[in-house]
Short mmCIF file of C-alpha atoms and ligand atoms in Angstrom, two decimals:
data_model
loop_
_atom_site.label_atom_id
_atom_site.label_comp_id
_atom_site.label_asym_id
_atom_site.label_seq_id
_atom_site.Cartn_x
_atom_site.Cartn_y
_atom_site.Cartn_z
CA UNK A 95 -8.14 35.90 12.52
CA UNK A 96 -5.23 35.56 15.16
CA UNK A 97 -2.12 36.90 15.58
CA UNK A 98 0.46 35.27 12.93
CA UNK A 99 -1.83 33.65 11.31
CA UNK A 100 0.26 34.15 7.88
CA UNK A 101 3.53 32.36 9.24
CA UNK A 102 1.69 29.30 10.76
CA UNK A 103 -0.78 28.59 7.56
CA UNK A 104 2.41 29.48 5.14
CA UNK A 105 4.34 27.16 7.09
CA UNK A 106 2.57 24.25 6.80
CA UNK A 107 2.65 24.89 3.29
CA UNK A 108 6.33 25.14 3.21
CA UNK A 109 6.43 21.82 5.26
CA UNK A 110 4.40 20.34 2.94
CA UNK A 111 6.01 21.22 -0.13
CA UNK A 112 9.40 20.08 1.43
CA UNK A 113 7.95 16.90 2.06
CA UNK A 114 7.00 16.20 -1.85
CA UNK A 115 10.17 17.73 -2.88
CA UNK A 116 12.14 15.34 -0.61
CA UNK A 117 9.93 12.18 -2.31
CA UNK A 118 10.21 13.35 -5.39
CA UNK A 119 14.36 13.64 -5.39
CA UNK A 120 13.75 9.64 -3.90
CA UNK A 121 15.30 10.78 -0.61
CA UNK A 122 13.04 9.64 1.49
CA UNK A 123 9.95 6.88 0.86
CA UNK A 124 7.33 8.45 3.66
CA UNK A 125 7.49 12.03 4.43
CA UNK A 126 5.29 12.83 7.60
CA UNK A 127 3.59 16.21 7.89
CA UNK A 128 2.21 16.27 11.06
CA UNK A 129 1.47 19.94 11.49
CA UNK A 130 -0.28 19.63 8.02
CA UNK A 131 -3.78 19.21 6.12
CA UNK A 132 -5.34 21.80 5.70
CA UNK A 133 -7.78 20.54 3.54
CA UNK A 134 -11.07 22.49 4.15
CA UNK A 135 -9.18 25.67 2.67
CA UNK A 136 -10.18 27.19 -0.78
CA UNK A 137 -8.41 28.66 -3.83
CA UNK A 138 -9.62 32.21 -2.88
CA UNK A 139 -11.75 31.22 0.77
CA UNK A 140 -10.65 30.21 4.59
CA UNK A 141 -12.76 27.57 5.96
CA UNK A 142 -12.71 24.79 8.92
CA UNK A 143 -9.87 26.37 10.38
CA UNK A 144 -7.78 25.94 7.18
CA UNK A 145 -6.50 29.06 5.38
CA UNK A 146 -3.83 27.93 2.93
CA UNK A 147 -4.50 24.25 1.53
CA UNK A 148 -0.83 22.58 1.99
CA UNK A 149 -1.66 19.18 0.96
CA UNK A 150 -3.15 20.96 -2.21
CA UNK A 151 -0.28 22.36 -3.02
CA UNK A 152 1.91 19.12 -2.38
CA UNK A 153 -0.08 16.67 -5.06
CA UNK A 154 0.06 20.18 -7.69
CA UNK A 155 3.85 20.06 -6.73
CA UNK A 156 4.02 16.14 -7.29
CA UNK A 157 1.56 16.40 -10.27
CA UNK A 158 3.91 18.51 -12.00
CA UNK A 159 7.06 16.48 -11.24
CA UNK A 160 5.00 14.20 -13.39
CA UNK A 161 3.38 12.14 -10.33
CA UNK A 162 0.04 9.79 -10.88
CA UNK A 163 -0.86 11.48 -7.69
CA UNK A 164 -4.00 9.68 -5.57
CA UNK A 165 -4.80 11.89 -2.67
CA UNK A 166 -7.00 9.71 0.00
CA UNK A 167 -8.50 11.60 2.85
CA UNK A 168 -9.58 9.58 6.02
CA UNK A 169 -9.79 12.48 8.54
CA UNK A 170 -13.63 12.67 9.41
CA UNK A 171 -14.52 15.90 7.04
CA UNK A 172 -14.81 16.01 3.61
CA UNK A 173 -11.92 16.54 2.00
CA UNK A 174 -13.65 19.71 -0.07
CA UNK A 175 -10.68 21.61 -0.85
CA UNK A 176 -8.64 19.58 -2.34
CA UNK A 177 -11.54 17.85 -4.39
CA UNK A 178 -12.63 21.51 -5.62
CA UNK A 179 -8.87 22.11 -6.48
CA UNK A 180 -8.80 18.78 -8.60
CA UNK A 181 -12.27 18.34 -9.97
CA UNK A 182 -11.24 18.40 -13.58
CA UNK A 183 -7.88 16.89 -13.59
CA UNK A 184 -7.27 12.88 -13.60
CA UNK A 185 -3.90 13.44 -12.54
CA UNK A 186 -4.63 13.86 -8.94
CA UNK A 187 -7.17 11.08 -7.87
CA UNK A 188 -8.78 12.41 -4.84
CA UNK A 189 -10.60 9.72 -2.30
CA UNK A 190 -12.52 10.76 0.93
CA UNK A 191 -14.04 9.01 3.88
CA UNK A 192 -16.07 10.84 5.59
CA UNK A 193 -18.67 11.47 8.34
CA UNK A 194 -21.78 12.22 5.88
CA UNK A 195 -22.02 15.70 4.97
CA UNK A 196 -25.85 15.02 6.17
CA UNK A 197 -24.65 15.26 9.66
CA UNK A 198 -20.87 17.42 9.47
CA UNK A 199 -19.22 20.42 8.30
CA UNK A 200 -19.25 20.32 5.09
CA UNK A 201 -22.22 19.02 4.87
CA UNK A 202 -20.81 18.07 1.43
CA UNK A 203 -18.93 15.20 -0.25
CA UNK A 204 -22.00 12.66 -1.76
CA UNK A 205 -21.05 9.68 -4.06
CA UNK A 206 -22.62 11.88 -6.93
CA UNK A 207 -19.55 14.12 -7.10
CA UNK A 208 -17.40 11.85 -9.21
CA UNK A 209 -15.40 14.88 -11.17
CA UNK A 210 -15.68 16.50 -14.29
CA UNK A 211 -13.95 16.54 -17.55
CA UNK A 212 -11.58 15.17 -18.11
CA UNK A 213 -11.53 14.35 -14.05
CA UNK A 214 -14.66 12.31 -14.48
CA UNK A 215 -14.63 9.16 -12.44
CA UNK A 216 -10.99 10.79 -10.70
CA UNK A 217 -12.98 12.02 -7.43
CA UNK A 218 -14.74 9.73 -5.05
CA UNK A 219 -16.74 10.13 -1.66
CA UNK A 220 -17.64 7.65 0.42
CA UNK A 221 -19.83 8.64 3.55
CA UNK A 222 -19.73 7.14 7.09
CA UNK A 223 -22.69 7.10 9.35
CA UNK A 224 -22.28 8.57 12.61
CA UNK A 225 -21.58 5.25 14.77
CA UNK A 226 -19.12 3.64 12.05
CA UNK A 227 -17.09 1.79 14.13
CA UNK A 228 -13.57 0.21 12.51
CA UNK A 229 -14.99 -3.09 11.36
CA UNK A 230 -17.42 -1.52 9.19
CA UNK A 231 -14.70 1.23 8.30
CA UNK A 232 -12.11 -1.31 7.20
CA UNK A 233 -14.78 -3.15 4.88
CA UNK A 234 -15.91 -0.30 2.92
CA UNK A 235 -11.66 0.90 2.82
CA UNK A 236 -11.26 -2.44 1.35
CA UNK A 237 -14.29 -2.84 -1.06
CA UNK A 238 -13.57 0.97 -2.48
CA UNK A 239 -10.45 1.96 -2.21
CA UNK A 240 -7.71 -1.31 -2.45
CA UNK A 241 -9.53 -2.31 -5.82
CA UNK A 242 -9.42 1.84 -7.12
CA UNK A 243 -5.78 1.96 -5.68
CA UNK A 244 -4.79 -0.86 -7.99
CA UNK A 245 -6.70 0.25 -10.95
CA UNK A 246 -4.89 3.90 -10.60
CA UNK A 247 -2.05 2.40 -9.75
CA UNK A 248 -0.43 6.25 -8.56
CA UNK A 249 3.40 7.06 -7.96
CA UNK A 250 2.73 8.94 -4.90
CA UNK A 251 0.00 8.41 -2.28
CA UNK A 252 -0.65 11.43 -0.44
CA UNK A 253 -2.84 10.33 2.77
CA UNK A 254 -4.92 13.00 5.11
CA UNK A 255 -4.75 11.23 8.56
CA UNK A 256 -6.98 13.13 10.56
CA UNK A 257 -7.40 11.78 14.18
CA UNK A 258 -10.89 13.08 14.31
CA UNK A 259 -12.78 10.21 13.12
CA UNK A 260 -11.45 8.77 16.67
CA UNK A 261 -14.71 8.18 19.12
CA UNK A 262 -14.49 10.76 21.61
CA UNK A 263 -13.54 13.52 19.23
CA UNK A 264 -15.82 16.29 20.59
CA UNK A 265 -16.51 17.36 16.84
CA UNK A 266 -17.60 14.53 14.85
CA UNK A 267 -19.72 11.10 15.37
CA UNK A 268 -17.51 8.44 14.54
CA UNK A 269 -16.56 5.98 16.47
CA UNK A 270 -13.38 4.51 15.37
CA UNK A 271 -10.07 3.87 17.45
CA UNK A 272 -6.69 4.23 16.20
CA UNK A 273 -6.08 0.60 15.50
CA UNK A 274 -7.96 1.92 11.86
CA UNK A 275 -5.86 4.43 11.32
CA UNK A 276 -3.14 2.01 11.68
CA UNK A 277 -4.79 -0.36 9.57
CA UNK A 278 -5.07 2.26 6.94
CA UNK A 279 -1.58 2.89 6.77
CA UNK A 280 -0.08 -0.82 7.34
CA UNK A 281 -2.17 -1.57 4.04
CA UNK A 282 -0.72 1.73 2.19
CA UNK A 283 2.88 1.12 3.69
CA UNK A 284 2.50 -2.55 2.07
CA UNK A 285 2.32 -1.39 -1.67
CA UNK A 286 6.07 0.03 -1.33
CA UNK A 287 4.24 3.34 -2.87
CA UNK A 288 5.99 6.58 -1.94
CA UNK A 289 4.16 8.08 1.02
CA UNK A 290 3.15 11.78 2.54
CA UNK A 291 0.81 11.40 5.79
CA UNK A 292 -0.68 14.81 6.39
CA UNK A 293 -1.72 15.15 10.06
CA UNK A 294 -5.17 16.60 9.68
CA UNK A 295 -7.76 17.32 12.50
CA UNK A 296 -8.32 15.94 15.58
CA UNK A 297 -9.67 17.43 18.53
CA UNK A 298 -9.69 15.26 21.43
CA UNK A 299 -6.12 16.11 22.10
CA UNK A 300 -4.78 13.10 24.11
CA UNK A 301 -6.38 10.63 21.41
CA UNK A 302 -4.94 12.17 18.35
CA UNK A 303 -1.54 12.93 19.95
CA UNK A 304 -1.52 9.13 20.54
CA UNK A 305 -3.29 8.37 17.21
CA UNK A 306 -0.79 10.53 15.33
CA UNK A 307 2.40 8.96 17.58
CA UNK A 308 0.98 5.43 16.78
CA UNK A 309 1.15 6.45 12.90
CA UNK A 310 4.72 8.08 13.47
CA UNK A 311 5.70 4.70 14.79
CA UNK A 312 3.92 2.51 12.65
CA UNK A 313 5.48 4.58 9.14
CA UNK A 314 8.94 4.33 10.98
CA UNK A 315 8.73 0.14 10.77
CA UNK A 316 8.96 0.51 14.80
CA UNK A 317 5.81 -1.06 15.85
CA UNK A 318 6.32 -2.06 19.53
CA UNK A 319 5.46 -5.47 20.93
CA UNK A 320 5.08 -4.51 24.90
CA UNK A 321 2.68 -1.52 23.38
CA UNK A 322 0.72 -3.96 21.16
CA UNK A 323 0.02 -5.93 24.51
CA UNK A 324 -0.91 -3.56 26.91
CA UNK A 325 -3.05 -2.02 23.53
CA UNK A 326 -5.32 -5.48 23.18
CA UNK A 327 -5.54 -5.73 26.65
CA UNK A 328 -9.20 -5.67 27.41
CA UNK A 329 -12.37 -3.93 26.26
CA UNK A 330 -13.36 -0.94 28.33
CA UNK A 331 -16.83 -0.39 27.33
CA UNK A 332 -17.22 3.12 25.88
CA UNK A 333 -14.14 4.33 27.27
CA UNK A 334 -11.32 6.23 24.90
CA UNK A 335 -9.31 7.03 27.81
CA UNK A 336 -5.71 5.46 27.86
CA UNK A 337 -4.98 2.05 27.27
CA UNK A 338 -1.31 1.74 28.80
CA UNK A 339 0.05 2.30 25.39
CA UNK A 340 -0.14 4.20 21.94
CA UNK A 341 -3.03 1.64 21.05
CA UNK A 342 -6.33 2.97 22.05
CA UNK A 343 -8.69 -0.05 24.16
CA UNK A 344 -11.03 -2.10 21.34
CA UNK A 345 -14.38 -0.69 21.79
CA UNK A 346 -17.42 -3.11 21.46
CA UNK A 347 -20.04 -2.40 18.55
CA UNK A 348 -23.60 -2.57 19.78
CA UNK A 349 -26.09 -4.64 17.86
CA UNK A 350 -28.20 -0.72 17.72
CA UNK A 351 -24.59 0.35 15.98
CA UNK A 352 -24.62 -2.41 13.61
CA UNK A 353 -28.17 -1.81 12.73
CA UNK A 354 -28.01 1.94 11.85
CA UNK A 355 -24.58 1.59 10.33
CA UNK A 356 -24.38 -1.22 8.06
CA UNK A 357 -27.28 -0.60 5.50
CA UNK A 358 -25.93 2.91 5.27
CA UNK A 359 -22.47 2.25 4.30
CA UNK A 360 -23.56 -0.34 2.01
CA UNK A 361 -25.42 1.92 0.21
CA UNK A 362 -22.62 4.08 0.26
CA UNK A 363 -20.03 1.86 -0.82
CA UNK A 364 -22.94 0.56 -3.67
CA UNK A 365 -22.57 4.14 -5.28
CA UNK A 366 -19.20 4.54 -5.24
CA UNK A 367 -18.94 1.35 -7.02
CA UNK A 368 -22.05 2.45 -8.98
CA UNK A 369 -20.57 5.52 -10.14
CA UNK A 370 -16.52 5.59 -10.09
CA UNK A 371 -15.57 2.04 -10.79
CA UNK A 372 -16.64 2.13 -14.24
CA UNK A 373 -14.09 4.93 -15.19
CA UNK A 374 -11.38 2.41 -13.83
CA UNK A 375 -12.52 -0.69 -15.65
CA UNK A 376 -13.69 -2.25 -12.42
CA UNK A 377 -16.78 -4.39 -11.98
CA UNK A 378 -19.40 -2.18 -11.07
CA UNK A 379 -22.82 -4.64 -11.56
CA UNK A 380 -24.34 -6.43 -9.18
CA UNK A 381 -22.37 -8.84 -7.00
CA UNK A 382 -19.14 -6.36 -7.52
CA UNK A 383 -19.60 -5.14 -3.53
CA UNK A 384 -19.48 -9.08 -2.77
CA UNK A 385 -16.65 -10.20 0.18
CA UNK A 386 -13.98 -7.27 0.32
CA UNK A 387 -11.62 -11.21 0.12
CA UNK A 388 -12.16 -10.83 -3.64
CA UNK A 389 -10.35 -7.65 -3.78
CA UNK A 390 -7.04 -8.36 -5.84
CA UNK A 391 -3.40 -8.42 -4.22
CA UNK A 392 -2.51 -9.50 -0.71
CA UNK A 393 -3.94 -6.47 1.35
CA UNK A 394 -7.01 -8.10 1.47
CA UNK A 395 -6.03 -10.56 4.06
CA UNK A 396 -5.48 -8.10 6.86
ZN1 ZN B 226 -11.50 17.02 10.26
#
């Protein structure tokens, strides 16, 4: 507890809900919520420093202005709350990357929990290893969710963009820059699908202001040449510190990296496939994880 607790958890709420409100009328095509994503919170339970879930109550508010609603959450916890708050309903989709709930807070969020009811096959999990780096990141985004984002084919896209999953955060074991983040968004921004970015967690402070300023800039078509220069400058081995720019340095992947991550996210990325694709009238035998090139429409090529 903390003095005005109330005010600052209700007004991410209200910041949310102006946000769908505003895409809903058509006013606006991205709405960003930086203060917001609360995600962790519970219908009647605080948790992870989330008290009221706002981005919860944005896809119920766009679900009921009759919304397909997909909700994908790349900050580097489980996205719990909002899958609890949409388990049975197929009018929300809800998608999550990450860190396995073997190794985070959570400690929830497996490829098993696919929904129920009539939200069967509407919730999907994918789990990172600690040491995913963005190559690896960007793969699995492409095999699982381009091909599910086509199939649902949603009005609104309502994206959690924690900053956490950024190496250095001093709560999680990810080690992605902010380049992925950016890819995330530059393949969401290409589907001309309204947009609400949710800022999320992210507790190395310089790298998520910069992560979340990149985003700002990247959703306001204002990417900036000099920036992208000074950005892909040079590798700085296992530094996060700042690159000149809003772009954080490239970061090399060790071979030990590529060993411990790979056959873990392919087995992850198997079971989503395994167990949610089928629902969506996707490929789901063997061979459907093949190249992420065979994923249909022209994200693939970034
Ligand atoms: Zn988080």
């Amino acid at each position: 507890m903390f003095k005005d607790l109330l005010p600052y958890a209700t007004w991410a709420c209200g910041a949310a809900l102006t946000a769908a409100e505003r895409l809903l009328a058509g006013e606006v095509d991205v709405a960003f919520h930086l203060l917001g994503g609360f995600h962790h919170a519970m219908a009647e339970r605080a948790a992870g420093f989330c008290y009221l879930n706002d981005v919860a109550l944005a896809c119920l508010r766009l679900a009921e202005g009759g919304k397909r609603v997909l909700y994908l959450d790349v900050d580097a916890h489980h996205g719990d709350g909002v899958q609890a708050a949409f388990y049975r309903r197929r009018d929300v989709f809800t998608i999550s990357l990450h860190e396995s709930g073997h190794t985070l807070f959570p400690w929830g969020g497996f490829e098993d929990e696919i929904g129920e009811g009539d939200g069967l096959g509407f919730n999907a999990n994918l789990s990172l290893p600690a040491g995913t780096y963005n190559e690896a990141f960007l793969d699995a985004f492409d095999r699982v969710v381009l091909p599910l984002l086509a199939a649902y084919a949603p009005d609104v896209i309502v994206l959690e963009l924690g900053m956490d999953a950024l190496a250095g955060d001093p709560l999680t074991h990810l080690s992605l820059t902010n380049h992925a983040h950016e890819a995330v968004l530059e393949r969401l921004l290409r589907r001309n699908i309204p947009l609400l970015v949710a800022g999320g967690g992210g507790y190395h402070v310089e790298n998520t202001v910069r992560g979340w300023a990149l985003a700002w800039q990247v959703c306001a078509g204002e990417q900036n040449e000099h920036d992208l220069s000074l950005g892909m400058g040079g590798v700085m081995l296992g530094s996060t510190e700042w690159a000149g720019g809003l772009r954080d340095h490239d970061r090399p992947v060790t071979p030990e990296q590529r060993r411990t991550v790979e056959p873990a996210l392919r087995a992850s990325v198997d079971a989503v496939i395994r167990n949610v694709f089928p629902h969506h009238g996707l490929p789901s035998g063997a061979g459907a994880s093949g190249p992420a090139a065979s994923e249909p429409g022209p994200a693939a090529t970034l």
